[in-house]
PDB file of C-alpha atoms in Angstrom:
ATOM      1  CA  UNK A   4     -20.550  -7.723  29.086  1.00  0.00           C
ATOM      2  CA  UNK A   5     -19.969  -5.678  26.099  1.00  0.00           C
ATOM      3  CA  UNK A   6     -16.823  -2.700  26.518  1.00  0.00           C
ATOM      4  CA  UNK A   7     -15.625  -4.366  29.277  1.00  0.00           C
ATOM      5  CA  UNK A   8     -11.857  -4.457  29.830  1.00  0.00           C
ATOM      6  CA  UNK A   9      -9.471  -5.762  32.573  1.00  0.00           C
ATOM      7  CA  UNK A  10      -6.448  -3.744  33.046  1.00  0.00           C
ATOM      8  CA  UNK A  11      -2.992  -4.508  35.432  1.00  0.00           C
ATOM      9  CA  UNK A  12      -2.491  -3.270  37.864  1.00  0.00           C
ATOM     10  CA  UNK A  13       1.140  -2.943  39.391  1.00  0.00           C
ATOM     11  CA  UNK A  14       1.467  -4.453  42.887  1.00  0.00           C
ATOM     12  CA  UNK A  15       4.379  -3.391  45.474  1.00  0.00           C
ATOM     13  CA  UNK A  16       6.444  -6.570  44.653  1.00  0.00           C
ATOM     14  CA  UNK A  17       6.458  -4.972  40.703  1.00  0.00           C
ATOM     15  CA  UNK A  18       8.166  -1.764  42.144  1.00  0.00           C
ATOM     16  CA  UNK A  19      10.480  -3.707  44.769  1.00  0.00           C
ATOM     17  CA  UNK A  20      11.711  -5.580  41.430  1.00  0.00           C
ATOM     18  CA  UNK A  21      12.006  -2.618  39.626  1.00  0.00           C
ATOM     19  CA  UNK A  22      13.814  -0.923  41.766  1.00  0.00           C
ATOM     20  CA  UNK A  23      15.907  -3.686  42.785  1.00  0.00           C
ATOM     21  CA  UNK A  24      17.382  -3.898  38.931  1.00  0.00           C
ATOM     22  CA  UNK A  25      17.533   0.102  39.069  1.00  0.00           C
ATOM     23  CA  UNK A  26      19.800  -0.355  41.661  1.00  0.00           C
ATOM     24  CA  UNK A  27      21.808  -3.478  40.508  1.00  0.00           C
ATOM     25  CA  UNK A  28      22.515  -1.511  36.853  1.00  0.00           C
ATOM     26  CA  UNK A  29      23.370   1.784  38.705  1.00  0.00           C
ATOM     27  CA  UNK A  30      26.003   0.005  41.145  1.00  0.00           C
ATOM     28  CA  UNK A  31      27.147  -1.862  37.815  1.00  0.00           C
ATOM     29  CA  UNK A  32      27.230   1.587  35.609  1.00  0.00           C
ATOM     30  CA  UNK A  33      28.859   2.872  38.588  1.00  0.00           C
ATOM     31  CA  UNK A  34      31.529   0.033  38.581  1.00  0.00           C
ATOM     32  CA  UNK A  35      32.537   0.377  35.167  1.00  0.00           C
ATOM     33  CA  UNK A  36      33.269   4.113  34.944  1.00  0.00           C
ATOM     34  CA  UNK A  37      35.572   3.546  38.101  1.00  0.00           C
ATOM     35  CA  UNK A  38      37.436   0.780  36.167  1.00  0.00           C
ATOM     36  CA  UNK A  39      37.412   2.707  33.141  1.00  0.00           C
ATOM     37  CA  UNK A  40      39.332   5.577  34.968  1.00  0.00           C
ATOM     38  CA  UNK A  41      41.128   3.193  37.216  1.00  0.00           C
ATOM     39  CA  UNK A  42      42.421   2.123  33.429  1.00  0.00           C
ATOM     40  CA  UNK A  43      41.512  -1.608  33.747  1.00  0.00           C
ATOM     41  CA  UNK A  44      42.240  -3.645  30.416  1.00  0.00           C
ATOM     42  CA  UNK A  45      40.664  -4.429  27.800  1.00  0.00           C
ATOM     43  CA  UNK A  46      38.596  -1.439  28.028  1.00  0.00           C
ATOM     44  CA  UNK A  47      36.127  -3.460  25.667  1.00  0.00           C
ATOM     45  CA  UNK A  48      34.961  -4.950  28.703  1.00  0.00           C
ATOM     46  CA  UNK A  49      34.102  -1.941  30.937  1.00  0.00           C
ATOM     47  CA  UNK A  50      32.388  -0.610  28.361  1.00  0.00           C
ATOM     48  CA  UNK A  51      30.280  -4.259  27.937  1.00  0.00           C
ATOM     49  CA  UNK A  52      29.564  -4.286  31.641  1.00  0.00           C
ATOM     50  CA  UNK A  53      28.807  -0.450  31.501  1.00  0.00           C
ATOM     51  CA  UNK A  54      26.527  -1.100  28.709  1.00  0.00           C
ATOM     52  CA  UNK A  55      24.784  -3.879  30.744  1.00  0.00           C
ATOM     53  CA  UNK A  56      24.195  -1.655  33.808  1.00  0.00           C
ATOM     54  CA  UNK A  57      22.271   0.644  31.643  1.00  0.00           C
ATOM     55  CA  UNK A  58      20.803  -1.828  30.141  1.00  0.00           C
ATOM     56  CA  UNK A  59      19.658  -3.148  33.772  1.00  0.00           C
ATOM     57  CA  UNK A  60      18.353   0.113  34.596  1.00  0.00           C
ATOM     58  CA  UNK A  61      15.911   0.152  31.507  1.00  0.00           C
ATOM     59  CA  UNK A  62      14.900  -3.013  32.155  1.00  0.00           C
ATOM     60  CA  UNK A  63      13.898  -1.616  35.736  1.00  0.00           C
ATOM     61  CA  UNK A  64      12.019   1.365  34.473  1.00  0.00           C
ATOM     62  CA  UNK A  65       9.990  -0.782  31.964  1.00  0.00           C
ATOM     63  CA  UNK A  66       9.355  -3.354  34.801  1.00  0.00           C
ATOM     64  CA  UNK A  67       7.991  -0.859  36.848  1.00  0.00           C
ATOM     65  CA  UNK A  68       6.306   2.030  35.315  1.00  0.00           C
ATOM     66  CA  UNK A  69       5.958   1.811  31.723  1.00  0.00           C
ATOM     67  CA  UNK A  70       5.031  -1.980  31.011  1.00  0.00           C
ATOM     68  CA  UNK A  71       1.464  -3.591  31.482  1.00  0.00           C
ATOM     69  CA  UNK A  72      -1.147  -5.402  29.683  1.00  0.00           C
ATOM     70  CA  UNK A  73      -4.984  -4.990  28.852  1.00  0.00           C
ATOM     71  CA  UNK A  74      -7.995  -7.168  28.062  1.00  0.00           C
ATOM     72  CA  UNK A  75     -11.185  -7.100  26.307  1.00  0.00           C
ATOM     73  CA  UNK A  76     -13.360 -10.044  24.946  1.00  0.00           C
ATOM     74  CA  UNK A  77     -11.523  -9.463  21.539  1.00  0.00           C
ATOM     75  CA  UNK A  78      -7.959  -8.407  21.852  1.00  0.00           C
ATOM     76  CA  UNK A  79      -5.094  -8.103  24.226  1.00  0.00           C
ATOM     77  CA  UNK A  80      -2.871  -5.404  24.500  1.00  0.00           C
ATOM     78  CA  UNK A  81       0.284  -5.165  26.034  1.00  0.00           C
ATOM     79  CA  UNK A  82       2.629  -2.271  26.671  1.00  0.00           C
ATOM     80  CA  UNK A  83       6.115  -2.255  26.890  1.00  0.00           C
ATOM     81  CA  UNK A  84       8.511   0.412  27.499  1.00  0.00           C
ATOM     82  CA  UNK A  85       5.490   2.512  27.255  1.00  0.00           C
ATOM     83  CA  UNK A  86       4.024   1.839  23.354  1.00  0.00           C
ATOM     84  CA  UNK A  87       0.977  -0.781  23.103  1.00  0.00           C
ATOM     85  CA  UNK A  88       0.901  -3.768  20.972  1.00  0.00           C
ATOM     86  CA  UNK A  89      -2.509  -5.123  19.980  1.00  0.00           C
ATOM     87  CA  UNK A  90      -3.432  -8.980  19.336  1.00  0.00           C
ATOM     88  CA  UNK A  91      -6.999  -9.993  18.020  1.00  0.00           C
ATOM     89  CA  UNK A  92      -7.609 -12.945  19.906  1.00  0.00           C
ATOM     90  CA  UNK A  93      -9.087 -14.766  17.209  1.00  0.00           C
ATOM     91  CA  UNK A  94      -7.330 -18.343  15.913  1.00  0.00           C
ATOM     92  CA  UNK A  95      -5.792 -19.202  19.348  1.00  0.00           C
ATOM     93  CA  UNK A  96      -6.787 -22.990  20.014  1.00  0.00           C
ATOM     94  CA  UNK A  97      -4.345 -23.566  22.997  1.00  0.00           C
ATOM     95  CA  UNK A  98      -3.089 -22.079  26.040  1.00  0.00           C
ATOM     96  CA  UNK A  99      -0.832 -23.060  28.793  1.00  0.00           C
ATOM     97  CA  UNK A 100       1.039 -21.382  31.774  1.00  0.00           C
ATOM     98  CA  UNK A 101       5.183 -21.288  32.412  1.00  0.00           C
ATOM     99  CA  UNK A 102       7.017 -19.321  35.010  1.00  0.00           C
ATOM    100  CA  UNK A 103       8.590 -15.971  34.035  1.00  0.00           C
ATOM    101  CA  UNK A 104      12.286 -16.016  34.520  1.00  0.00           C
ATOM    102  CA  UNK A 105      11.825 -12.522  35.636  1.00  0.00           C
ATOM    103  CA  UNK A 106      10.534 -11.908  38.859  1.00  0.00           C
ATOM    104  CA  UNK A 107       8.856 -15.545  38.660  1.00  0.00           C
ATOM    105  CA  UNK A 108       5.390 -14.295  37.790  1.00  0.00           C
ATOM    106  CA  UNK A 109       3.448 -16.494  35.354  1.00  0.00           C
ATOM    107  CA  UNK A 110       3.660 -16.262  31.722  1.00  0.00           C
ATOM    108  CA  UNK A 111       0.465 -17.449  29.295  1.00  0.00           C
ATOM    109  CA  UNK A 112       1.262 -18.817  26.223  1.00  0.00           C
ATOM    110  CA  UNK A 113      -1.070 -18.783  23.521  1.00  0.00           C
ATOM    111  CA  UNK A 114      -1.212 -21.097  20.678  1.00  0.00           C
ATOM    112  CA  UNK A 115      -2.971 -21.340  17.477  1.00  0.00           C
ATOM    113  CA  UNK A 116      -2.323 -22.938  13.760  1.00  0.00           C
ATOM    114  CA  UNK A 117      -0.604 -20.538  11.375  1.00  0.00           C
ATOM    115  CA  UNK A 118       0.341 -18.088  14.466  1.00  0.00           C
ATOM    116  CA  UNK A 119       3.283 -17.884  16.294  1.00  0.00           C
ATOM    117  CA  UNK A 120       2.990 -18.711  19.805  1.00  0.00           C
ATOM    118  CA  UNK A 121       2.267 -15.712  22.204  1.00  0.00           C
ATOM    119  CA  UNK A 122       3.883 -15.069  25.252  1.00  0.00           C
ATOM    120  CA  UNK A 123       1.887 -12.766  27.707  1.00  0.00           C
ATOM    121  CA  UNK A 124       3.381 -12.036  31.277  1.00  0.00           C
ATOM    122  CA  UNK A 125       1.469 -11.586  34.268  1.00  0.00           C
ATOM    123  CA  UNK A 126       4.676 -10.788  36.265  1.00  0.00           C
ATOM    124  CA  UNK A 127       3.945  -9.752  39.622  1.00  0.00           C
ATOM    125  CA  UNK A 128       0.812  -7.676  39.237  1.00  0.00           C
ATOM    126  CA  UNK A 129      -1.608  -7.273  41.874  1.00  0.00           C
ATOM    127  CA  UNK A 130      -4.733  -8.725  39.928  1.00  0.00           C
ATOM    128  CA  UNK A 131      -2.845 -11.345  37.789  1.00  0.00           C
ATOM    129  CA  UNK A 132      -5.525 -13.833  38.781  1.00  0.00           C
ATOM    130  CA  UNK A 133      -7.981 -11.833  37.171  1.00  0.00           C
ATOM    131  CA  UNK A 134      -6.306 -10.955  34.040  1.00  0.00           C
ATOM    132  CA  UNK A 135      -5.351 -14.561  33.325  1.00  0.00           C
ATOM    133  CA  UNK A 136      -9.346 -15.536  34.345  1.00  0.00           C
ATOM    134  CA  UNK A 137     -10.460 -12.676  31.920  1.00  0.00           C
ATOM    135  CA  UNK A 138      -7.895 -13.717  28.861  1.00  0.00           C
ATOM    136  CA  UNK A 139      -8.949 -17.684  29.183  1.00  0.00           C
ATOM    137  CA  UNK A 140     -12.162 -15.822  28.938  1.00  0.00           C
ATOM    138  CA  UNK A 141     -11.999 -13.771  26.185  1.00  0.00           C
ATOM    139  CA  UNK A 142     -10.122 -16.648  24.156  1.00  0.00           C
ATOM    140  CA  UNK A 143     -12.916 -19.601  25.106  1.00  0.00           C
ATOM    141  CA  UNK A 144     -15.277 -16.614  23.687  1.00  0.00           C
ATOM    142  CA  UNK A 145     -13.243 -16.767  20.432  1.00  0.00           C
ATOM    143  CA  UNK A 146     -13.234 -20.619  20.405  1.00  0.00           C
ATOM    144  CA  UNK A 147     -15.606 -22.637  22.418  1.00  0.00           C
ATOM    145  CA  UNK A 148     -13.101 -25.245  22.074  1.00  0.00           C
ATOM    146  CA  UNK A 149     -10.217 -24.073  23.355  1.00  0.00           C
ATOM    147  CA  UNK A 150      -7.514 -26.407  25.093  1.00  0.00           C
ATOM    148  CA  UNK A 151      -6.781 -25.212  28.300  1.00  0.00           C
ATOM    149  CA  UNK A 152      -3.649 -27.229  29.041  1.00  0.00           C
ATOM    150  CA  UNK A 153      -3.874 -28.658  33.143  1.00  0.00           C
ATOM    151  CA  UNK A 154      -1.261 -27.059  35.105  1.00  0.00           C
ATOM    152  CA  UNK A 155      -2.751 -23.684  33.502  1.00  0.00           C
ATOM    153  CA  UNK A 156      -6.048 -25.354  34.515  1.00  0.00           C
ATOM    154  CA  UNK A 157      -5.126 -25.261  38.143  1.00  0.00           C
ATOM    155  CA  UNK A 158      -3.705 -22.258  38.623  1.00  0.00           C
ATOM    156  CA  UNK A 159      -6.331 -19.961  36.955  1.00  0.00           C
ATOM    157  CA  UNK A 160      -9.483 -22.500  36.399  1.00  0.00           C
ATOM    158  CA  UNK A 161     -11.176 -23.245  33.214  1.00  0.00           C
ATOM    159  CA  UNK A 162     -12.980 -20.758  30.908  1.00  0.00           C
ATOM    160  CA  UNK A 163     -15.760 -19.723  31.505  1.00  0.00           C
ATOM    161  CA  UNK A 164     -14.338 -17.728  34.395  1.00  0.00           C
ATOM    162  CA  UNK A 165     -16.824 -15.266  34.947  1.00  0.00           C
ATOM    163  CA  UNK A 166     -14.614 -11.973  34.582  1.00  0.00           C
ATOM    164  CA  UNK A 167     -15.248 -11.325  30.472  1.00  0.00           C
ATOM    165  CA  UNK A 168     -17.926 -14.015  30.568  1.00  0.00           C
ATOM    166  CA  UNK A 169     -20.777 -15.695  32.239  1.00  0.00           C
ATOM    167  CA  UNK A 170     -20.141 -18.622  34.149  1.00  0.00           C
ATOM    168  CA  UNK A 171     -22.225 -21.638  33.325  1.00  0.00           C
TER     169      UNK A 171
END
C-alpha cells in the first residue's frame, strides 16, 4: 500500500458549523460598532467584543474551508487556516480519543516519550472513521506495539484497520 494517503473530507455538518460562527461573529461585530456609535462606556469593551466577533468569523472560515488533515503510512499533515503542518509519525507509543469542544467531533491524541502530546481533530468530517482507522494504522506501522487506549478502541477499532494496512 505504498503512496497511499487518506485525505478529509468536509461533510455538511462542517459548513453548518462554519457558518453558524460566521454568523454569530458578524451579529457580534455588528453589535459592537452600534454600541460604539451609540457611545456605550468603557469603549475598551466594544472594542473587546468587536475584536471577538472577528475573531468568531475567522474561526468560521478556518472551520469550514481552509482547515483539514492528511494521512500517509509515515506522516500526518494537518492544515489550518490554510498552511500545512507535517508530523513524522515515528516515536508515538500511545493514542487515545477525547471529544472536541468544538463542534463535538473527536480529537486523537498521540503520545510518545520525549514528544509532546499531539492533538489531531477529526471534527465533523464526512470520513472521520476512516481517517482515525488509517492514522491508528499508520502509527501501529511505526510501532507494532502501540497502546491503543479502550474507549479509542471502541470507537475506531484496533490497528490493523485495513485502510493504510492489511488486516490480519
Amino acid at each position: 500500500m505504498d503512496g497511499a494517503r487518506v485525505a478529509s473530507r468536509p461533510s455538511p455538518q462542517t459548513y453548518l458549523l462554519a457558518l453558524g460562527l460566521i454568523l454569530m461573529g458578524l451579529a457580534l461585530s455588528t453589535v459592537s460598532l452600534w454600541a460604539w456609535f451609540q457611545g456605550v462606556e468603557p469603549r475598551w469593551s466594544v472594542v473587546l467584543f468587536g475584536l471577538l466577533g472577528v475573531y468568531m468569523v475567522f474561526l468560521g472560515v478556518d472551520e469550514g474551508w481552509l482547515s483539514g488533515l492528511e494521512v500517509t503510512p509515515t506522516a500526518l499533515r494537518l492544515r489550518s487556516f490554510g498552511r500545512w503542518a507535517a508530523y513524522p509519525l515515528q516515536g508515538f507509543e500511545a493514542a487515545d480519543a477525547v471529544r472536541d469542544i468544538l463542534g463535538g467531533g473527536w480529537q486523537l491524541v498521540l503520545l510518545g516519550k520525549g514528544r509532546e502530546p499531539l492533538r489531531v481533530p477529526l471534527r465533523r468530517y464526512a470520513n472521520a472513521r476512516q481517517l482515525g482507522q488509517a492514522l491508528l494504522d499508520a502509527l501501529w506501522l511505526q510501532n507494532k506495539d502501540l497502546l491503543v487506549m479502550p474507549r479509542l478502541a471502541y470507537r475506531f477499532g484496533r490497528p490493523p484497520c485495513g485502510v493504510l494496512a492489511r488486516r490480519k
